[in-house]
Short mmCIF file of N, CA and C in Angstrom, two decimals:
data_model
loop_
_atom_site.label_atom_id
_atom_site.label_comp_id
_atom_site.label_asym_id
_atom_site.label_seq_id
_atom_site.Cartn_x
_atom_site.Cartn_y
_atom_site.Cartn_z
N MET A 1 138.07 70.53 -3.80
CA MET A 1 137.56 70.85 -2.48
C MET A 1 136.81 69.66 -1.88
N LYS A 2 136.04 68.97 -2.74
CA LYS A 2 135.28 67.82 -2.27
C LYS A 2 136.22 66.72 -1.78
N LYS A 3 137.33 66.49 -2.50
CA LYS A 3 138.30 65.48 -2.09
C LYS A 3 138.95 65.86 -0.76
N LEU A 4 139.24 67.13 -0.59
CA LEU A 4 139.84 67.61 0.65
C LEU A 4 138.88 67.39 1.82
N MET A 5 137.60 67.66 1.61
CA MET A 5 136.59 67.47 2.65
C MET A 5 136.47 65.99 3.02
N ILE A 6 136.45 65.10 2.02
CA ILE A 6 136.37 63.66 2.27
C ILE A 6 137.60 63.19 3.03
N ALA A 7 138.78 63.67 2.64
CA ALA A 7 140.02 63.30 3.33
C ALA A 7 140.00 63.77 4.78
N ALA A 8 139.52 64.98 5.03
CA ALA A 8 139.45 65.51 6.40
C ALA A 8 138.49 64.69 7.25
N ILE A 9 137.33 64.33 6.69
CA ILE A 9 136.36 63.51 7.42
C ILE A 9 136.94 62.13 7.71
N ALA A 10 137.59 61.53 6.72
CA ALA A 10 138.21 60.22 6.92
C ALA A 10 139.29 60.28 8.00
N LEU A 11 140.09 61.32 7.99
CA LEU A 11 141.14 61.50 9.00
C LEU A 11 140.52 61.66 10.38
N PHE A 12 139.47 62.47 10.49
CA PHE A 12 138.80 62.69 11.78
C PHE A 12 138.17 61.40 12.29
N VAL A 13 137.45 60.68 11.44
CA VAL A 13 136.81 59.43 11.84
C VAL A 13 137.86 58.40 12.22
N GLY A 14 138.93 58.28 11.45
CA GLY A 14 140.00 57.34 11.76
C GLY A 14 140.68 57.67 13.07
N THR A 15 140.95 58.94 13.31
CA THR A 15 141.59 59.36 14.55
C THR A 15 140.68 59.11 15.74
N THR A 16 139.40 59.40 15.59
CA THR A 16 138.45 59.18 16.67
C THR A 16 138.32 57.69 16.97
N ALA A 17 138.24 56.88 15.94
CA ALA A 17 138.14 55.44 16.15
C ALA A 17 139.39 54.90 16.82
N PHE A 18 140.56 55.38 16.39
CA PHE A 18 141.82 54.92 16.96
C PHE A 18 141.96 55.37 18.41
N SER A 19 141.53 56.60 18.71
CA SER A 19 141.69 57.13 20.06
C SER A 19 140.85 56.35 21.07
N GLN A 20 139.79 55.69 20.63
CA GLN A 20 138.98 54.90 21.54
C GLN A 20 139.74 53.67 22.03
N SER A 21 140.79 53.26 21.34
CA SER A 21 141.52 52.07 21.73
C SER A 21 142.80 52.39 22.49
N ILE A 22 143.08 53.67 22.73
CA ILE A 22 144.26 54.06 23.49
C ILE A 22 143.95 53.99 24.97
N ASP A 23 144.92 53.54 25.74
CA ASP A 23 144.75 53.29 27.16
C ASP A 23 145.92 53.93 27.92
N LEU A 24 145.66 54.81 28.88
CA LEU A 24 146.70 55.41 29.72
C LEU A 24 146.24 55.37 31.16
N GLY A 25 147.17 55.06 32.08
CA GLY A 25 146.76 55.02 33.47
C GLY A 25 147.91 54.82 34.44
N ILE A 26 147.53 54.57 35.69
CA ILE A 26 148.49 54.33 36.76
C ILE A 26 148.23 52.95 37.35
N LYS A 27 149.26 52.39 38.00
CA LYS A 27 149.10 51.09 38.63
C LYS A 27 150.05 50.96 39.81
N ALA A 28 149.70 50.11 40.75
CA ALA A 28 150.55 49.83 41.91
C ALA A 28 150.22 48.42 42.40
N GLY A 29 151.21 47.80 43.04
CA GLY A 29 150.98 46.45 43.52
C GLY A 29 152.12 45.93 44.36
N ALA A 30 152.12 44.62 44.55
CA ALA A 30 153.11 43.95 45.38
C ALA A 30 153.94 42.98 44.54
N ASN A 31 155.22 42.88 44.88
CA ASN A 31 156.14 41.92 44.27
C ASN A 31 156.55 40.88 45.31
N PHE A 32 156.72 39.65 44.87
CA PHE A 32 157.26 38.58 45.70
C PHE A 32 158.44 38.03 44.91
N SER A 33 159.66 38.44 45.30
CA SER A 33 160.83 38.18 44.45
C SER A 33 161.88 37.34 45.15
N THR A 34 162.67 36.66 44.35
CA THR A 34 163.87 35.96 44.78
C THR A 34 164.76 35.82 43.55
N LEU A 35 165.84 35.06 43.67
CA LEU A 35 166.71 34.80 42.53
C LEU A 35 166.68 33.31 42.23
N SER A 36 166.47 32.98 40.97
CA SER A 36 166.56 31.58 40.56
C SER A 36 168.04 31.23 40.39
N ASP A 37 168.36 29.98 40.37
CA ASP A 37 169.73 29.49 40.19
C ASP A 37 170.65 29.88 41.35
N ALA A 38 170.11 30.27 42.48
CA ALA A 38 170.92 30.62 43.66
C ALA A 38 170.32 29.90 44.86
N SER A 39 171.18 29.39 45.75
CA SER A 39 170.69 28.63 46.90
C SER A 39 170.70 29.49 48.16
N GLY A 40 169.92 29.08 49.15
CA GLY A 40 169.88 29.75 50.43
C GLY A 40 169.13 31.06 50.45
N LEU A 41 168.26 31.27 49.48
CA LEU A 41 167.50 32.53 49.41
C LEU A 41 166.02 32.26 49.62
N SER A 42 165.34 33.26 50.15
CA SER A 42 163.89 33.17 50.27
C SER A 42 163.26 34.44 49.71
N ASN A 43 161.96 34.41 49.54
CA ASN A 43 161.24 35.52 48.91
C ASN A 43 161.33 36.81 49.72
N LYS A 44 161.41 37.91 49.00
CA LYS A 44 161.35 39.26 49.57
C LYS A 44 160.08 39.90 49.02
N THR A 45 159.35 40.57 49.88
CA THR A 45 158.14 41.28 49.46
C THR A 45 158.48 42.74 49.23
N GLY A 46 158.05 43.29 48.11
CA GLY A 46 158.30 44.69 47.79
C GLY A 46 157.10 45.29 47.09
N LEU A 47 157.24 46.54 46.73
CA LEU A 47 156.17 47.27 46.05
C LEU A 47 156.56 47.59 44.62
N GLN A 48 155.57 47.84 43.80
CA GLN A 48 155.78 48.37 42.46
C GLN A 48 154.74 49.45 42.21
N ALA A 49 155.13 50.47 41.47
CA ALA A 49 154.19 51.55 41.15
C ALA A 49 154.67 52.25 39.89
N GLY A 50 153.71 52.72 39.09
CA GLY A 50 154.09 53.44 37.89
C GLY A 50 152.92 53.75 36.99
N VAL A 51 153.23 53.90 35.71
CA VAL A 51 152.25 54.27 34.71
C VAL A 51 152.23 53.23 33.59
N PHE A 52 151.13 53.19 32.85
CA PHE A 52 151.05 52.29 31.71
C PHE A 52 150.36 52.99 30.55
N GLY A 53 150.63 52.49 29.37
CA GLY A 53 149.98 52.95 28.16
C GLY A 53 149.81 51.78 27.23
N GLY A 54 148.72 51.77 26.50
CA GLY A 54 148.49 50.65 25.62
C GLY A 54 147.58 51.01 24.47
N VAL A 55 147.51 50.09 23.53
CA VAL A 55 146.63 50.22 22.37
C VAL A 55 145.96 48.87 22.16
N LYS A 56 144.65 48.90 22.00
CA LYS A 56 143.91 47.68 21.67
C LYS A 56 143.64 47.71 20.17
N PHE A 57 144.24 46.76 19.46
CA PHE A 57 144.15 46.72 18.00
C PHE A 57 142.84 46.13 17.50
N SER A 58 142.28 45.20 18.27
CA SER A 58 141.04 44.54 17.88
C SER A 58 140.35 44.05 19.15
N ASP A 59 139.27 43.30 18.99
CA ASP A 59 138.60 42.74 20.17
C ASP A 59 139.48 41.71 20.87
N LYS A 60 140.45 41.15 20.16
CA LYS A 60 141.27 40.07 20.71
C LYS A 60 142.69 40.46 21.07
N PHE A 61 143.27 41.47 20.42
CA PHE A 61 144.69 41.77 20.62
C PHE A 61 144.95 43.21 21.01
N GLY A 62 145.94 43.38 21.89
CA GLY A 62 146.41 44.70 22.27
C GLY A 62 147.86 44.61 22.71
N ILE A 63 148.46 45.75 22.97
CA ILE A 63 149.82 45.81 23.49
C ILE A 63 149.84 46.85 24.60
N GLN A 64 150.63 46.59 25.63
CA GLN A 64 150.72 47.51 26.76
C GLN A 64 152.17 47.62 27.20
N ALA A 65 152.60 48.84 27.47
CA ALA A 65 153.93 49.10 28.03
C ALA A 65 153.76 49.82 29.36
N ASP A 66 154.57 49.44 30.33
CA ASP A 66 154.54 50.06 31.65
C ASP A 66 155.89 50.71 31.91
N ILE A 67 155.92 51.68 32.79
CA ILE A 67 157.15 52.18 33.39
C ILE A 67 156.91 52.09 34.89
N LEU A 68 157.65 51.17 35.55
CA LEU A 68 157.37 50.84 36.94
C LEU A 68 158.62 50.96 37.81
N TYR A 69 158.48 51.58 38.96
CA TYR A 69 159.50 51.49 40.00
C TYR A 69 159.19 50.19 40.74
N SER A 70 160.19 49.32 40.88
CA SER A 70 159.94 47.98 41.40
C SER A 70 160.99 47.60 42.44
N GLN A 71 160.53 47.24 43.64
CA GLN A 71 161.41 46.78 44.72
C GLN A 71 161.54 45.27 44.62
N GLN A 72 162.75 44.80 44.33
CA GLN A 72 163.01 43.38 44.18
C GLN A 72 164.20 42.99 45.04
N GLY A 73 164.60 41.71 44.96
CA GLY A 73 165.73 41.22 45.74
C GLY A 73 165.39 39.88 46.35
N ALA A 74 165.99 39.60 47.51
CA ALA A 74 165.76 38.33 48.20
C ALA A 74 166.21 38.46 49.65
N ASP A 75 165.77 37.52 50.46
CA ASP A 75 166.23 37.42 51.84
C ASP A 75 167.25 36.30 51.93
N THR A 76 168.31 36.52 52.72
CA THR A 76 169.35 35.51 52.94
C THR A 76 169.60 35.40 54.44
N ASP A 77 170.45 34.43 54.82
CA ASP A 77 170.86 34.31 56.22
C ASP A 77 171.69 35.51 56.64
N LEU A 78 172.36 36.17 55.69
CA LEU A 78 173.19 37.34 55.99
C LEU A 78 172.36 38.62 56.10
N GLY A 79 171.13 38.57 55.63
CA GLY A 79 170.27 39.75 55.66
C GLY A 79 169.47 39.87 54.38
N LYS A 80 168.73 40.93 54.29
CA LYS A 80 167.89 41.20 53.12
C LYS A 80 168.69 42.03 52.13
N PHE A 81 168.71 41.62 50.87
CA PHE A 81 169.33 42.51 49.89
C PHE A 81 168.28 43.03 48.93
N ASP A 82 168.44 44.30 48.62
CA ASP A 82 167.46 45.02 47.83
C ASP A 82 168.01 45.37 46.46
N LEU A 83 167.19 45.17 45.45
CA LEU A 83 167.46 45.61 44.09
C LEU A 83 166.26 46.43 43.65
N ASN A 84 166.43 47.71 43.55
CA ASN A 84 165.34 48.59 43.13
C ASN A 84 165.53 48.95 41.67
N TYR A 85 164.52 48.66 40.87
CA TYR A 85 164.60 48.82 39.42
C TYR A 85 163.60 49.85 38.92
N VAL A 86 163.89 50.39 37.76
CA VAL A 86 162.87 50.97 36.89
C VAL A 86 162.70 49.93 35.79
N ASN A 87 161.55 49.30 35.76
CA ASN A 87 161.26 48.24 34.79
C ASN A 87 160.34 48.75 33.70
N VAL A 88 160.60 48.27 32.48
CA VAL A 88 159.79 48.64 31.33
C VAL A 88 159.33 47.34 30.65
N PRO A 89 158.20 46.77 31.12
CA PRO A 89 157.65 45.61 30.42
C PRO A 89 156.81 46.04 29.23
N VAL A 90 156.88 45.25 28.17
CA VAL A 90 156.05 45.47 26.98
C VAL A 90 155.37 44.13 26.69
N VAL A 91 154.06 44.08 26.93
CA VAL A 91 153.35 42.81 26.79
C VAL A 91 152.29 42.88 25.70
N VAL A 92 152.15 41.78 25.00
CA VAL A 92 151.03 41.59 24.08
C VAL A 92 149.90 41.00 24.91
N LYS A 93 148.71 41.55 24.74
CA LYS A 93 147.55 41.08 25.49
C LYS A 93 146.59 40.38 24.52
N TYR A 94 146.23 39.14 24.86
CA TYR A 94 145.25 38.39 24.09
C TYR A 94 143.99 38.29 24.95
N TYR A 95 142.89 38.85 24.46
CA TYR A 95 141.63 38.88 25.21
C TYR A 95 140.84 37.61 24.93
N LEU A 96 140.56 36.84 25.97
CA LEU A 96 139.79 35.61 25.84
C LEU A 96 138.30 35.92 25.70
N PHE A 97 137.77 36.73 26.59
CA PHE A 97 136.41 37.24 26.52
C PHE A 97 136.28 38.40 27.48
N HIS A 98 135.38 39.31 27.17
CA HIS A 98 135.18 40.54 27.94
C HIS A 98 136.55 41.17 28.23
N GLY A 99 136.89 41.39 29.50
CA GLY A 99 138.17 42.01 29.85
C GLY A 99 139.26 41.04 30.23
N LEU A 100 138.96 39.73 30.27
CA LEU A 100 139.95 38.73 30.68
C LEU A 100 141.01 38.57 29.60
N ASN A 101 142.29 38.71 29.99
CA ASN A 101 143.36 38.64 29.00
C ASN A 101 144.56 37.87 29.50
N LEU A 102 145.29 37.29 28.55
CA LEU A 102 146.58 36.66 28.80
C LEU A 102 147.65 37.62 28.30
N GLN A 103 148.81 37.65 28.98
CA GLN A 103 149.86 38.61 28.65
C GLN A 103 151.20 37.90 28.53
N ALA A 104 152.01 38.35 27.58
CA ALA A 104 153.37 37.82 27.44
C ALA A 104 154.23 38.85 26.70
N GLY A 105 155.51 38.89 27.07
CA GLY A 105 156.42 39.81 26.40
C GLY A 105 157.72 39.98 27.16
N PRO A 106 158.58 40.85 26.67
CA PRO A 106 159.87 41.11 27.34
C PRO A 106 159.75 42.22 28.38
N GLN A 107 160.75 42.27 29.24
CA GLN A 107 160.87 43.37 30.21
C GLN A 107 162.33 43.79 30.27
N PHE A 108 162.54 45.08 30.29
CA PHE A 108 163.88 45.65 30.41
C PHE A 108 163.94 46.40 31.73
N GLY A 109 164.93 46.06 32.57
CA GLY A 109 165.04 46.67 33.89
C GLY A 109 166.36 47.37 34.06
N PHE A 110 166.34 48.46 34.83
CA PHE A 110 167.53 49.26 35.09
C PHE A 110 167.63 49.48 36.59
N VAL A 111 168.73 49.03 37.21
CA VAL A 111 168.92 49.16 38.65
C VAL A 111 169.12 50.64 38.99
N VAL A 112 168.32 51.15 39.91
CA VAL A 112 168.48 52.53 40.36
C VAL A 112 169.07 52.59 41.76
N ASP A 113 169.01 51.47 42.51
CA ASP A 113 169.56 51.43 43.86
C ASP A 113 169.70 49.97 44.28
N ASP A 114 170.78 49.66 44.99
CA ASP A 114 170.94 48.32 45.54
C ASP A 114 171.81 48.38 46.79
N ASN A 115 171.73 47.34 47.60
CA ASN A 115 172.57 47.24 48.78
C ASN A 115 173.35 45.94 48.81
N ILE A 116 173.61 45.35 47.65
CA ILE A 116 174.28 44.06 47.58
C ILE A 116 175.66 44.10 48.21
N SER A 117 176.45 45.14 47.93
CA SER A 117 177.81 45.20 48.48
C SER A 117 177.78 45.33 50.00
N LYS A 118 176.76 45.96 50.56
CA LYS A 118 176.65 46.09 52.02
C LYS A 118 176.33 44.75 52.67
N VAL A 119 175.55 43.92 51.98
CA VAL A 119 175.17 42.62 52.53
C VAL A 119 176.27 41.59 52.31
N PHE A 120 176.83 41.55 51.11
CA PHE A 120 177.78 40.49 50.76
C PHE A 120 179.24 40.93 50.78
N GLY A 121 179.52 42.19 50.92
CA GLY A 121 180.90 42.67 50.87
C GLY A 121 181.18 43.39 49.56
N GLU A 122 182.27 44.11 49.53
CA GLU A 122 182.60 44.95 48.38
C GLU A 122 182.91 44.17 47.10
N ILE A 123 183.20 42.88 47.21
CA ILE A 123 183.58 42.13 46.01
C ILE A 123 182.38 41.76 45.14
N VAL A 124 181.18 41.93 45.65
CA VAL A 124 179.98 41.57 44.90
C VAL A 124 179.29 42.85 44.45
N LYS A 125 178.95 42.91 43.15
CA LYS A 125 178.26 44.07 42.60
C LYS A 125 177.06 43.61 41.77
N ALA A 126 176.05 44.45 41.75
CA ALA A 126 174.85 44.17 40.96
C ALA A 126 175.07 44.61 39.52
N GLU A 127 174.53 43.82 38.59
CA GLU A 127 174.48 44.26 37.20
C GLU A 127 173.57 45.48 37.12
N LYS A 128 173.86 46.38 36.21
CA LYS A 128 173.10 47.63 36.12
C LYS A 128 171.81 47.50 35.31
N SER A 129 171.67 46.40 34.57
CA SER A 129 170.45 46.21 33.78
C SER A 129 170.04 44.75 33.82
N ASP A 130 168.82 44.50 33.42
CA ASP A 130 168.24 43.17 33.47
C ASP A 130 167.29 43.00 32.29
N VAL A 131 167.31 41.82 31.71
CA VAL A 131 166.36 41.47 30.65
C VAL A 131 165.59 40.25 31.13
N SER A 132 164.28 40.34 31.07
CA SER A 132 163.42 39.27 31.57
C SER A 132 162.30 39.00 30.59
N GLY A 133 161.62 37.90 30.83
CA GLY A 133 160.39 37.59 30.12
C GLY A 133 159.22 37.70 31.09
N ILE A 134 158.04 37.94 30.56
CA ILE A 134 156.85 38.09 31.41
C ILE A 134 155.72 37.24 30.84
N VAL A 135 155.03 36.53 31.71
CA VAL A 135 153.77 35.89 31.38
C VAL A 135 152.78 36.25 32.47
N GLY A 136 151.52 36.36 32.12
CA GLY A 136 150.55 36.71 33.14
C GLY A 136 149.14 36.72 32.61
N ALA A 137 148.25 37.18 33.47
CA ALA A 137 146.84 37.30 33.13
C ALA A 137 146.30 38.54 33.81
N GLY A 138 145.23 39.06 33.25
CA GLY A 138 144.63 40.25 33.83
C GLY A 138 143.16 40.34 33.49
N TYR A 139 142.52 41.30 34.14
CA TYR A 139 141.13 41.59 33.82
C TYR A 139 140.96 43.10 33.79
N ASP A 140 140.45 43.60 32.67
CA ASP A 140 140.17 45.03 32.49
C ASP A 140 138.67 45.24 32.68
N PHE A 141 138.29 45.87 33.79
CA PHE A 141 136.89 46.15 34.05
C PHE A 141 136.43 47.31 33.17
N PRO A 142 135.14 47.38 32.82
CA PRO A 142 134.66 48.42 31.92
C PRO A 142 134.75 49.84 32.49
N PHE A 143 134.87 50.00 33.79
CA PHE A 143 134.89 51.33 34.39
C PHE A 143 136.31 51.81 34.71
N GLY A 144 137.33 51.23 34.07
CA GLY A 144 138.70 51.72 34.19
C GLY A 144 139.59 50.97 35.15
N ILE A 145 139.03 50.20 36.06
CA ILE A 145 139.84 49.43 37.01
C ILE A 145 140.38 48.19 36.30
N ARG A 146 141.61 47.82 36.62
CA ARG A 146 142.19 46.60 36.07
C ARG A 146 143.03 45.90 37.12
N VAL A 147 143.13 44.59 36.99
CA VAL A 147 143.93 43.76 37.88
C VAL A 147 144.85 42.91 37.01
N ASP A 148 146.13 42.85 37.39
CA ASP A 148 147.10 42.02 36.67
C ASP A 148 147.84 41.12 37.64
N ALA A 149 148.12 39.90 37.23
CA ALA A 149 149.01 38.98 37.95
C ALA A 149 150.03 38.51 36.93
N ARG A 150 151.32 38.69 37.26
CA ARG A 150 152.37 38.36 36.30
C ARG A 150 153.51 37.59 36.97
N TYR A 151 154.21 36.82 36.14
CA TYR A 151 155.46 36.18 36.57
C TYR A 151 156.57 36.69 35.66
N ASN A 152 157.63 37.20 36.28
CA ASN A 152 158.79 37.75 35.57
C ASN A 152 159.95 36.78 35.78
N PHE A 153 160.48 36.22 34.70
CA PHE A 153 161.60 35.28 34.78
C PHE A 153 162.81 35.88 34.07
N GLY A 154 163.89 36.04 34.81
CA GLY A 154 165.08 36.70 34.29
C GLY A 154 165.83 35.87 33.26
N PHE A 155 166.37 36.56 32.27
CA PHE A 155 167.26 35.94 31.28
C PHE A 155 168.72 36.22 31.61
N THR A 156 168.98 37.29 32.36
CA THR A 156 170.36 37.70 32.66
C THR A 156 170.61 37.60 34.16
N ASP A 157 171.88 37.37 34.52
CA ASP A 157 172.26 37.29 35.93
C ASP A 157 172.18 38.66 36.59
N VAL A 158 171.80 38.67 37.85
CA VAL A 158 171.63 39.91 38.61
C VAL A 158 172.95 40.39 39.20
N ILE A 159 173.83 39.45 39.56
CA ILE A 159 175.10 39.78 40.19
C ILE A 159 176.22 39.57 39.18
N GLU A 160 177.14 40.54 39.10
CA GLU A 160 178.27 40.45 38.17
C GLU A 160 179.07 39.19 38.44
N GLY A 161 179.24 38.37 37.40
CA GLY A 161 180.04 37.16 37.51
C GLY A 161 179.42 36.05 38.33
N GLY A 162 178.16 36.17 38.71
CA GLY A 162 177.52 35.16 39.54
C GLY A 162 176.29 34.58 38.90
N ASP A 163 175.77 33.56 39.56
CA ASP A 163 174.52 32.96 39.11
C ASP A 163 173.37 33.59 39.88
N GLY A 164 172.25 33.65 39.27
CA GLY A 164 171.05 34.17 39.93
C GLY A 164 170.32 35.15 39.04
N LYS A 165 169.15 34.75 38.63
CA LYS A 165 168.31 35.58 37.77
C LYS A 165 167.05 35.97 38.53
N ASN A 166 166.50 37.12 38.20
CA ASN A 166 165.27 37.56 38.86
C ASN A 166 164.14 36.57 38.63
N SER A 167 163.39 36.33 39.68
CA SER A 167 162.19 35.51 39.64
C SER A 167 161.16 36.24 40.49
N VAL A 168 160.19 36.87 39.84
CA VAL A 168 159.28 37.79 40.54
C VAL A 168 157.83 37.48 40.18
N TYR A 169 157.03 37.25 41.21
CA TYR A 169 155.58 37.18 41.06
C TYR A 169 155.03 38.53 41.48
N SER A 170 154.09 39.07 40.72
CA SER A 170 153.52 40.37 41.08
C SER A 170 152.01 40.38 40.87
N VAL A 171 151.37 41.19 41.70
CA VAL A 171 149.93 41.43 41.59
C VAL A 171 149.76 42.94 41.64
N ALA A 172 149.01 43.50 40.69
CA ALA A 172 148.86 44.95 40.63
C ALA A 172 147.42 45.34 40.35
N LEU A 173 147.07 46.51 40.85
CA LEU A 173 145.77 47.12 40.61
C LEU A 173 146.02 48.43 39.87
N GLY A 174 145.26 48.67 38.81
CA GLY A 174 145.47 49.87 38.02
C GLY A 174 144.18 50.60 37.73
N TYR A 175 144.35 51.83 37.25
CA TYR A 175 143.21 52.64 36.84
C TYR A 175 143.54 53.32 35.52
N SER A 176 142.69 53.13 34.53
CA SER A 176 142.85 53.73 33.21
C SER A 176 142.06 55.03 33.14
N PHE A 177 142.72 56.10 32.71
CA PHE A 177 142.07 57.40 32.61
C PHE A 177 141.27 57.55 31.32
N LEU A 178 141.52 56.69 30.34
CA LEU A 178 140.82 56.81 29.05
C LEU A 178 139.86 55.67 28.83
#
């Protein structure tokens, strides 16, 4: 019985300690996107919004995953083309001091809507998924507010059989419920 009581207390203390490092919240911000490796394009401004969850393993390291609806694309002489994604970035966060952190990791994107064929003609189609890398910095305030600035650099082409990878700068404001 004594061993069972010690195990229950250890489990409760461990769970309580671990739950203090869990982070869940919402975020929204602005994207400034274009395509790298493609000429004649300029930045398109769009929005991003979604949820995030993370775990802080120590005073220095944590991991965060987001699920974001993200408006991306570029402006051309022919018009604006839109690529709307559901993006899932997973970043490792290294805390320099207090809430200031550096972020890096992969991002997986899934196209949910695009107008590429309307702008360029039926022969051009968007790839249905995207793999990118992310680097950035952020600050987590003690009262739940957070600010992130990130750069997303594409590894895969956005247009089937064409050149052009996502290149997106973003700034977001978030609120953690925990």
